[in-house]
Amino acid sequence: MSEQDVDQQLSKIEGLKVASRQLRGDIVKELKNGKIYFTEETIQILKFHGMYQQDDRDLRAARRKAGEEKAYSMMIRARIPGGILSSQAYLQFDRLSQTYGNQTLRVTTRQTFQIHGVLKENIKQTIKEINDVMITTLGGCGDQVRNTLLCPFPHHGPLHDQLKEHLYQLVDALSAKTKAYHEIWLDGEKIAFGEPDEEPLYGQTYLPRKFKLAIAIEGDNCVDVYANDLGIVAHRDGDTLLGYTLLVGGGMGRNHTKADTYARAASPLCFVTPEQLIDAAIAIVSIQRDHGNRTDRQHSRFKYLIDKVGLPWFKEELERRLGTSLSEPRALHFEGTSDHLGWQAQGDGRFALGIFIENGRIIDREGFQIKTALREIMTRFQPEIHLTTSQNLILCDLEAQDRQEIEATLKKYGVKLTEEITNVRRFSMACPSMPTCGLAIAESERALPDLISQIEQVVAELSLQEERFTIRMTGCPNGCARPYIGDIGLVGRAPGKYDVYLAGDFYGTHLNERFKETVPIQEIPGLLRTLLEDFKVHRTAQEMFGDYCARIGIVTLQERFGIYV
Ligand code: SRM
Ligand code: SF4
């Protein structure tokens, strides 16, 4: 295999990476140029430092008409491995989002925080203050390994201690080492001109594209392990870690107009011992570094390499790099998938409380002040925080006697406990989309809550409230809320219109399929009513909605409901 097709030109971003001198580029110069935005070249390099330039899309038309510049600001994304942070760090994010951001804090689908709306003049201070609580933004975005996920179950014991240790070892081994970040944002010492700034894994050109890892514990797929470039499933015997099954080539992103782009569920590749994990992960990332597509960014994710070279070639190459042969993957079985919400015993005499945060947005609104409630709880009880991959948050290390006061605080500010939230809402997710996301085609986070209310009504009328199915909405086909691996995916196709996907499963073990295209949002509750009525009549005992759709099959369902695509 050749490393690149020599007759094809490298993509423009490859050249920018080389010219950036390990991610320095013109960032410092542009920070001081008095403009309210960065140039296109610098925007690409800034992504590696954990930020995106955005503009308020609600204001675009009016500002254009008035001859004004777009309302530019930055979205800053931290990297919080496993979503684990202290209350002190939480309070820092809370304060920064109030002072420099748009007064909201967003828990992402990858267990970290985003602060939206930070003006260019304030990003340096914001990043400095994030680092003050020992959290970085380097690796939040860009062509490198992104925030690594770990099942947020707040259990204490040898297994979880080992998983956490491996998580941090992975992060350490796979993170960028450039000193540019400290130099630019933390006024670190400058590297003398010509002095090497070593990047042992990434070299000058980093990876062809973003690369995502997740660690699940067998039986519990809350991290959506199949949606990751490298999925890692821990096998256990009680509290003893036996090793890991590695899965490769998961990814959601696709393009409506390019049929050769697609979502892919990761494929089981091999089993590794705990001692082999870190070297295997480094070797896997290095194969994508060396062989991934650097000419066409639409095809540069790892999943396309896996499909190009095939699993046998890939495994052989991995074994060659590791100098050892690898065992077959172990059988995987997921059924305990949980969002880890509600009260749960940690196993050390203390308790954790998972709190539902609608679409991850921590915000104060009239009659609902979750931001204030969490601030009070963090200040008073100082729990450890675990952010979840379903955009929620778990307060850990609580004492039994704290329960009453915590529940009273939540109630005072209008925050519901898990048992007061319907299953339809609880298992739903939306990406941010409008007005911050530059790629959004349709509404998502702003549209889903009302849509959920309508679906809740349908479900109640059919007496199906106890059923569990996931609803995941995105404003475009990139798949940030993983809509292709849930029971019901709603993918923005045009303003107010969505492609409807069905026949995934609640445990996130396989992709769903497109059922109907370009459905106006107001028709979605009616469409789901028809399907749920059919489900109610024809399901087998205990069958879940997604499994029912998969058993009947998309084509039969389409025929049954007169849908032609
Ligand atoms: Fe994403 C791009 C938000 C998880 C696939 N994603 C974006 C950008 C940065 C838009 C942009 O490039 O200008 C979005 C910023 C919106 C905003 O205003 O905040 C954005 N993605 C998000 C978040 C915040 C969604 C959320 O609801 O939480 C998630 C942040 C994760 C994090 O903390 O790192 C987020 N994005 C995902 C996921 C889910 C996951 O990783 O588990 C996916 C699908 C999995 C995958 O990567 O295949 C995902 N985002 C994309 C893609 C498509 C990538 C592709 O392979 O084609 C893009 C566009 C791109 O990279 O070109 C994208
Ligand atoms: Fe933006 Fe699309 Fe991701 Fe939603 S799915 S945040 S619209 S890129």
XYZ file of C-alpha atoms and ligand atoms in Angstrom:
636
model
C 0.000 0.000 0.000
C 1.314 3.430 -0.873
C 1.056 6.062 1.831
C -0.848 8.485 -0.384
C -1.985 8.416 -3.961
C 0.906 10.396 -5.347
C -1.021 11.852 -8.249
C -3.503 13.492 -5.906
C -2.913 16.834 -4.237
C -2.843 16.997 -0.473
C -5.762 18.966 0.974
C -5.115 22.617 1.795
C -5.236 21.982 5.532
C -2.264 19.605 5.247
C -0.178 22.516 3.962
C -1.458 24.795 6.726
C -0.439 22.279 9.365
C 3.120 22.084 8.027
C 3.405 25.850 7.722
C 2.032 26.374 11.235
C 5.282 25.336 12.981
C 3.566 22.861 15.327
C 0.327 24.809 15.595
C 1.681 28.350 16.012
C 0.698 29.838 12.687
C -0.292 33.491 12.890
C -2.335 33.144 16.062
C -0.275 35.589 18.136
C -0.187 38.154 15.335
C -3.923 37.924 14.728
C -4.741 38.136 18.429
C -3.300 41.638 18.357
C -4.564 42.916 15.001
C -7.603 44.757 16.339
C -10.075 42.786 14.203
C -13.049 40.955 15.693
C -12.363 37.780 13.712
C -9.535 35.478 12.612
C -8.540 34.645 9.031
C -9.582 31.328 7.480
C -6.036 29.902 7.808
C -5.767 30.802 11.482
C -9.248 29.418 12.196
C -8.025 25.997 11.046
C -5.013 26.101 13.377
C -7.085 27.458 16.279
C -9.236 24.325 16.136
C -6.279 22.316 17.427
C -6.179 24.657 20.420
C -9.829 23.859 21.172
C -11.880 26.613 19.577
C -14.064 27.410 16.601
C -14.880 30.784 15.166
C -18.641 31.153 14.861
C -21.149 33.919 14.274
C -24.695 34.403 15.500
C -26.670 33.124 12.517
C -29.884 34.693 13.818
C -28.280 38.100 13.264
C -26.664 37.420 9.874
C -29.357 38.799 7.575
C -29.984 41.971 9.580
C -26.300 42.742 9.907
C -25.693 42.119 6.218
C -28.555 44.495 5.413
C -27.115 47.105 7.755
C -23.689 46.672 6.128
C -22.231 45.398 9.395
C -19.775 42.568 10.001
C -21.114 39.222 11.196
C -21.549 38.904 14.982
C -18.360 36.865 15.441
C -17.425 35.006 18.590
C -15.536 31.863 19.554
C -16.816 28.578 20.878
C -14.252 27.151 23.292
C -14.245 23.392 23.883
C -12.326 21.873 26.757
C -10.864 18.391 26.892
C -12.021 16.565 29.995
C -11.039 12.874 29.801
C -13.910 10.674 30.911
C -15.833 13.847 31.781
C -14.322 13.760 35.266
C -13.782 17.119 36.970
C -13.829 18.704 40.398
C -16.518 21.070 41.692
C -13.903 23.780 41.725
C -13.315 23.259 38.002
C -17.053 23.151 37.379
C -17.494 26.474 39.162
C -14.707 27.957 37.054
C -16.487 26.949 33.827
C -19.727 28.296 35.237
C -18.087 31.634 36.063
C -16.287 31.872 32.716
C -19.478 31.202 30.805
C -21.132 34.022 32.776
C -18.249 36.473 32.415
C -17.032 35.851 28.882
C -19.552 33.516 27.266
C -23.257 33.665 26.474
C -24.169 32.776 30.080
C -24.810 29.140 29.175
C -22.585 26.120 29.553
C -23.000 23.159 27.207
C -22.304 19.560 28.183
C -21.345 17.841 24.946
C -22.010 14.333 23.661
C -18.325 13.633 24.381
C -18.251 14.392 28.103
C -16.849 17.877 28.009
C -17.917 21.535 28.172
C -18.293 24.114 25.468
C -18.489 27.815 26.220
C -20.154 29.692 23.383
C -20.029 33.388 22.525
C -16.533 34.329 23.727
C -15.306 37.496 22.009
C -11.885 37.385 20.418
C -10.513 39.858 22.957
C -11.471 37.499 25.814
C -10.285 34.115 24.571
C -6.800 34.329 26.027
C -8.107 35.095 29.503
C -10.770 32.381 29.216
C -8.231 29.748 28.214
C -5.846 30.838 30.930
C -8.551 30.501 33.559
C -9.596 27.077 32.267
C -5.974 25.977 32.630
C -5.907 27.444 36.153
C -8.146 24.521 37.182
C -5.868 21.993 35.453
C -8.015 21.518 32.373
C -6.798 22.087 28.842
C -8.523 22.952 25.593
C -5.665 21.555 23.471
C -7.163 18.598 21.623
C -10.766 19.764 22.054
C -10.945 20.014 18.263
C -8.612 19.601 15.246
C -6.969 16.674 13.433
C -5.844 14.770 16.505
C -7.183 12.476 19.184
C -10.218 14.150 20.742
C -11.659 13.912 24.213
C -11.539 10.262 25.247
C -14.725 8.836 26.715
C -15.078 6.559 29.700
C -18.286 5.093 31.076
C -19.189 7.672 33.760
C -20.657 5.125 36.195
C -19.445 6.465 39.533
C -18.403 3.185 41.048
C -15.416 2.925 43.328
C -13.319 -0.213 43.250
C -10.227 -1.804 41.666
C -11.774 -2.177 38.180
C -12.754 1.454 37.915
C -9.441 2.609 39.339
C -7.647 0.634 36.640
C -9.901 1.948 33.879
C -9.249 5.502 35.002
C -5.522 4.833 35.062
C -5.666 3.473 31.509
C -7.774 6.431 30.420
C -5.145 8.901 31.618
C -2.324 6.816 30.134
C -4.117 6.855 26.777
C -4.605 10.605 26.977
C -0.974 11.107 27.833
C 0.261 8.844 25.032
C -2.043 10.244 22.365
C -2.044 13.980 23.108
C -0.229 16.651 21.137
C 3.040 17.645 22.769
C 3.606 20.996 21.044
C 4.710 23.798 23.331
C 2.795 26.255 21.173
C -0.251 26.027 23.430
C 1.611 27.143 26.546
C 3.520 29.719 24.587
C 0.448 31.377 23.112
C -2.195 31.120 25.813
C -0.268 30.759 29.052
C 2.670 33.031 28.212
C 4.996 30.061 28.409
C 8.599 30.282 27.384
C 9.073 30.660 23.654
C 10.970 28.027 21.732
C 13.987 29.651 20.121
C 13.750 29.867 16.347
C 14.973 26.656 14.763
C 14.808 24.745 18.066
C 12.858 21.492 17.570
C 9.426 21.245 19.171
C 9.024 17.478 19.211
C 5.707 15.905 18.286
C 6.678 12.198 18.422
C 3.343 10.706 17.447
C 1.914 13.406 15.231
C 4.915 14.883 13.428
C 4.287 18.087 11.511
C 1.008 17.091 9.938
C -0.859 15.570 12.884
C -3.611 13.173 11.798
C -5.539 13.272 8.525
C -8.690 14.064 10.515
C -10.181 13.959 14.012
C -9.837 10.626 15.842
C -12.112 9.497 18.673
C -11.726 6.906 21.413
C -14.189 5.561 23.965
C -13.880 3.039 26.785
C -16.979 1.025 27.648
C -17.423 -1.659 30.273
C -18.885 -4.854 28.836
C -22.655 -4.934 29.233
C -22.933 -1.125 29.343
C -22.684 0.824 26.112
C -23.567 4.272 27.457
C -20.529 5.724 25.637
C -21.779 4.533 22.217
C -18.572 2.630 21.653
C -19.533 1.700 18.063
C -19.573 5.379 17.043
C -15.860 5.818 17.745
C -12.778 5.471 15.565
C -11.337 3.243 18.279
C -13.781 1.611 20.660
C -12.367 -0.110 23.720
C -14.545 -2.544 25.651
C -13.284 -3.683 29.045
C -13.949 -7.324 29.939
C -14.198 -8.099 33.597
C -14.478 -10.878 36.066
C -16.158 -9.112 38.962
C -13.758 -6.347 39.858
C -10.823 -7.822 37.926
C -9.969 -6.385 34.527
C -9.357 -9.219 32.032
C -8.460 -7.141 29.006
C -10.097 -5.244 26.200
C -11.806 -5.941 22.910
C -10.808 -3.259 20.416
C -13.216 -2.076 17.737
C -12.138 0.070 14.822
C -13.656 2.364 12.238
C -16.776 3.805 13.829
C -18.016 7.240 12.774
C -21.227 9.081 12.064
C -20.424 11.914 9.646
C -21.881 11.829 6.159
C -23.011 14.261 3.518
C -26.517 14.408 2.022
C -25.190 14.914 -1.496
C -22.229 12.514 -1.473
C -23.409 8.916 -1.572
C -19.887 7.624 -0.921
C -19.877 9.176 2.562
C -21.580 7.137 5.259
C -22.020 6.399 8.944
C -20.262 3.261 10.098
C -20.443 1.164 13.256
C -17.007 0.147 14.533
C -15.934 -3.450 13.797
C -14.490 -5.766 16.463
C -10.799 -6.279 15.632
C -8.935 -8.049 18.429
C -8.536 -8.660 22.131
C -5.636 -7.113 24.031
C -4.390 -7.620 27.559
C -4.384 -4.608 29.914
C -0.606 -4.370 29.386
C -0.999 -4.215 25.591
C -3.682 -1.514 25.497
C -1.594 1.657 25.314
C 0.865 0.351 22.702
C -1.994 -1.018 20.621
C -3.813 2.332 20.713
C -0.644 4.214 19.709
C -0.042 1.764 16.852
C -3.649 2.052 15.619
C -3.479 5.846 15.608
C -0.119 5.682 13.838
C -1.563 3.509 11.047
C -4.248 6.118 10.404
C -1.535 8.803 10.561
C 0.519 7.010 7.895
C -2.203 5.618 5.646
C -5.295 7.792 6.182
C -6.496 9.888 3.257
C -4.909 13.347 3.285
C -6.166 14.458 -0.107
C -9.941 14.506 0.401
C -11.212 15.498 3.825
C -14.623 14.011 3.070
C -12.905 10.621 3.101
C -10.129 11.119 5.601
C -11.761 9.617 8.675
C -10.366 6.302 9.864
C -13.533 4.414 8.857
C -12.743 4.980 5.182
C -9.229 3.603 5.649
C -10.625 0.523 7.379
C -13.010 -0.099 4.491
C -10.273 0.553 1.941
C -7.665 -1.804 3.394
C -10.005 -4.323 5.067
C -9.846 -5.705 8.602
C -7.385 -8.579 7.854
C -4.802 -6.189 6.360
C -5.299 -3.787 9.212
C -4.875 -6.436 11.891
C -1.756 -7.753 10.217
C -0.261 -4.276 10.026
C -1.111 -3.679 13.690
C 0.547 -6.952 14.659
C 3.575 -6.036 12.579
C 3.917 -2.687 14.348
C 3.446 -4.290 17.762
C 5.703 -7.227 16.967
C 3.222 -9.716 18.352
C 0.116 -11.540 17.257
C -3.216 -10.544 18.715
C -6.128 -12.675 19.901
C -9.562 -12.653 18.337
C -12.054 -10.142 19.764
C -14.316 -11.490 22.501
C -18.073 -11.706 22.075
C -19.772 -8.453 23.005
C -23.112 -8.214 24.683
C -24.784 -5.003 25.734
C -28.008 -4.826 27.632
C -27.441 -2.712 30.680
C -27.050 0.537 28.739
C -27.977 3.267 31.078
C -27.663 7.012 31.208
C -26.673 6.668 34.888
C -29.329 9.163 35.976
C -30.990 9.252 39.385
C -29.608 8.191 42.754
C -27.175 5.291 42.813
C -24.894 3.681 45.383
C -21.200 4.065 44.564
C -20.107 0.949 46.397
C -18.085 2.859 48.993
C -20.957 3.867 51.237
C -21.496 7.104 49.342
C -24.005 8.026 46.644
C -24.171 9.665 43.258
C -26.990 11.599 41.645
C -27.285 11.798 37.856
C -29.133 14.929 36.769
C -30.922 15.277 33.439
C -29.845 18.340 31.472
C -32.004 18.872 28.434
C -29.709 18.750 25.397
C -26.774 19.477 27.678
C -27.595 23.176 28.008
C -26.939 24.474 31.528
C -28.936 27.675 31.560
C -31.135 29.808 33.781
C -34.603 30.558 32.432
C -37.697 31.941 34.092
C -38.973 29.214 36.455
C -36.103 26.851 35.610
C -32.679 27.773 36.952
C -30.519 24.702 36.656
C -27.368 26.808 36.413
C -28.018 28.487 39.744
C -29.108 25.190 41.326
C -25.902 23.418 40.276
C -23.786 26.364 41.414
C -25.335 26.195 44.883
C -24.898 22.425 45.089
C -21.269 22.516 43.894
C -20.402 25.246 46.376
C -22.135 23.600 49.323
C -21.287 19.880 48.781
C -18.237 19.943 46.479
C -19.004 16.667 44.699
C -16.777 15.217 41.995
C -18.526 15.624 38.649
C -18.848 13.049 35.882
C -20.202 14.418 32.612
C -22.035 11.781 30.604
C -22.080 11.053 26.883
C -25.816 11.737 26.813
C -25.151 15.383 27.747
C -26.033 14.922 31.420
C -24.123 15.330 34.657
C -23.543 13.108 37.689
C -22.798 14.493 41.158
C -20.553 11.956 42.891
C -19.286 11.246 46.395
C -22.423 12.456 48.187
C -23.320 11.373 51.697
C -26.739 9.843 52.398
C -27.635 12.704 54.694
C -27.122 15.248 51.878
C -29.953 13.843 49.818
C -32.793 15.887 51.241
C -31.013 19.213 50.936
C -29.855 18.500 47.367
C -33.319 17.503 46.244
C -34.782 20.604 47.933
C -32.250 22.823 46.131
C -33.117 21.300 42.762
C -36.817 21.682 43.468
C -36.409 25.304 44.559
C -35.009 26.126 41.112
C -37.498 24.067 39.099
C -35.103 21.210 38.235
C -36.817 17.846 37.955
C -35.486 14.578 39.303
C -35.175 11.671 36.873
C -38.393 9.995 37.983
C -40.326 13.158 37.061
C -39.029 13.115 33.477
C -40.693 11.028 30.784
C -38.680 8.311 29.063
C -39.211 10.093 25.744
C -37.434 13.226 26.987
C -34.887 11.441 29.124
C -33.501 9.421 26.218
C -33.464 12.278 23.715
C -30.506 14.350 22.536
C -30.046 17.250 20.148
C -26.898 18.901 18.829
C -26.486 22.700 19.255
C -27.194 23.579 15.613
C -28.665 27.098 15.224
C -27.674 29.802 15.912
C -24.026 28.950 16.683
C -23.173 26.075 14.352
C -21.919 27.219 10.981
C -22.878 23.886 9.372
C -26.502 23.749 10.550
C -29.202 23.305 7.927
C -32.159 22.885 10.277
C -32.916 23.661 13.938
C -32.054 21.029 16.510
C -31.512 22.011 20.162
C -34.085 24.806 19.891
C -36.641 22.594 18.146
C -36.415 19.314 20.032
C -37.962 20.276 23.410
C -41.321 21.242 21.830
C -41.260 18.262 19.510
C -40.622 16.010 22.503
C -43.654 17.527 24.265
C -45.806 16.546 21.282
C -44.322 13.043 21.141
C -44.859 12.693 24.898
C -48.536 13.336 24.300
C -48.715 10.701 21.542
C -46.935 8.178 23.743
C -49.259 8.913 26.679
C -52.353 8.548 24.493
C -51.097 5.133 23.390
C -50.230 4.190 27.007
C -46.621 3.504 26.001
C -44.965 5.702 28.662
C -42.947 2.811 30.047
C -41.312 2.088 26.686
C -37.703 3.144 26.204
C -36.389 4.408 22.899
C -33.834 7.044 22.003
C -34.638 10.085 19.854
C -31.612 11.899 18.506
C -31.856 15.040 16.441
C -29.199 16.898 14.466
C -29.347 20.013 12.346
C -27.276 18.450 9.553
C -25.942 15.032 8.512
C -22.639 15.329 10.430
C -24.172 13.341 13.255
C -23.003 15.193 16.396
C -25.811 13.721 18.546
C -25.133 10.276 16.992
C -28.534 10.076 15.250
C -27.589 7.063 13.122
C -27.075 4.746 16.066
C -30.221 5.377 18.120
C -33.792 4.067 17.814
C -35.104 7.189 16.078
C -32.785 9.580 14.246
C -33.996 12.958 12.983
C -31.430 14.477 10.660
C -31.813 18.043 9.349
C -32.332 18.010 5.586
C -33.663 21.539 4.950
C -34.990 24.290 7.211
C -37.890 22.709 9.142
C -37.406 19.317 7.467
C -35.763 16.125 8.655
C -34.874 12.672 7.363
C -36.322 10.101 9.756
C -34.170 7.069 10.639
C -35.511 3.947 12.357
C -34.545 0.414 13.319
C -31.528 1.139 15.474
C -31.571 -0.258 18.989
C -31.710 1.161 22.482
C -28.295 -0.307 23.293
C -26.610 1.387 20.347
C -25.125 -1.776 18.853
C -25.958 -1.203 15.189
C -26.821 1.567 12.786
C -30.396 2.529 11.975
C -31.688 3.115 8.437
C -33.386 5.936 6.627
C -37.129 5.434 6.713
C -38.465 8.663 5.220
C -36.838 11.738 3.716
C -37.532 15.439 4.179
C -40.360 15.182 6.699
C -41.705 18.568 7.874
C -41.190 18.819 11.619
C -44.908 19.295 12.295
C -45.584 15.891 10.663
C -43.116 13.975 12.836
C -45.459 13.365 15.830
C -48.159 12.006 13.468
C -45.654 9.789 11.686
C -44.391 8.391 14.980
C -47.981 7.845 16.164
C -48.653 5.616 13.145
C -45.478 3.643 13.792
C -46.083 3.326 17.525
C -49.668 2.161 16.935
C -48.336 -0.531 14.632
C -45.679 -1.425 17.211
C -48.307 -1.715 19.926
C -50.343 -4.183 17.903
C -47.588 -6.251 16.292
C -44.727 -6.293 18.802
C -43.717 -9.513 20.455
C -43.688 -9.662 24.242
C -40.977 -7.412 25.758
C -39.850 -6.293 22.293
C -38.498 -2.750 22.253
C -39.467 -0.230 19.582
C -36.119 -0.211 17.761
C -35.928 -4.023 17.726
C -39.464 -4.200 16.413
C -38.608 -1.846 13.510
C -35.478 -3.883 12.776
C -37.410 -7.185 12.849
C -40.099 -5.925 10.482
C -37.459 -4.273 8.286
C -37.339 -0.776 6.852
C -38.566 -1.785 3.404
C -41.613 -3.577 4.806
C -42.335 -0.639 7.093
C -42.070 1.723 4.144
C -44.431 -0.431 2.098
C -46.807 -0.747 5.012
C -47.026 3.021 5.332
C -46.893 3.863 1.632
C -43.473 5.510 1.781
C -41.413 5.514 -1.384
C -37.844 6.802 -1.398
Fe -19.569 17.502 16.038
C -18.486 19.522 13.573
C -20.689 20.103 17.783
C -19.883 15.513 18.741
C -19.385 14.759 14.016
N -19.521 19.489 15.746
C -19.000 20.137 14.672
C -19.000 21.652 14.891
C -17.703 22.031 15.519
C -19.332 22.507 13.648
C -18.200 23.023 12.835
O -17.330 22.250 12.415
O -18.196 24.227 12.573
C -20.171 21.755 15.908
C -20.174 22.963 16.831
C -21.592 23.395 17.107
C -21.728 24.385 18.172
O -22.239 25.486 17.901
O -21.375 24.107 19.305
C -20.132 20.388 16.548
N -20.057 17.795 17.945
C -20.588 18.926 18.453
C -21.082 18.712 19.862
C -20.949 19.932 20.751
C -22.539 18.219 19.789
C -23.272 18.047 21.095
O -24.497 18.048 21.021
O -22.680 17.876 22.137
C -20.212 17.511 20.262
C -18.885 17.907 20.822
C -18.079 16.698 21.148
C -16.827 16.975 21.900
O -16.941 17.340 23.057
O -15.760 16.755 21.350
C -20.010 16.860 18.901
N -19.552 15.495 16.349
C -19.827 14.875 17.520
C -20.080 13.488 17.293
C -20.500 12.475 18.338
C -19.361 11.771 18.989
O -18.206 12.048 18.695
O -19.629 10.896 19.797
C -19.940 13.269 15.937
C -20.180 11.934 15.203
C -19.095 10.956 15.420
C -18.009 11.153 14.425
O -17.111 11.947 14.679
O -18.069 10.538 13.355
C -19.597 14.547 15.355
N -18.984 17.196 14.134
C -19.037 16.007 13.471
C -18.662 16.215 12.100
C -18.605 15.132 10.989
C -17.294 14.467 10.975
C -17.158 13.546 9.798
O -16.543 12.486 9.941
O -17.620 13.863 8.709
C -18.399 17.593 11.962
C -17.952 18.320 10.690
C -16.526 18.099 10.358
O -15.733 17.590 11.145
O -16.186 18.436 9.235
C -18.624 18.177 13.259
Fe -23.739 21.491 13.660
Fe -24.472 19.463 12.175
Fe -23.042 19.007 14.352
Fe -25.536 19.770 14.588
S -24.843 17.858 13.629
S -23.803 20.644 15.705
S -25.805 21.125 12.870
S -22.346 20.101 12.590
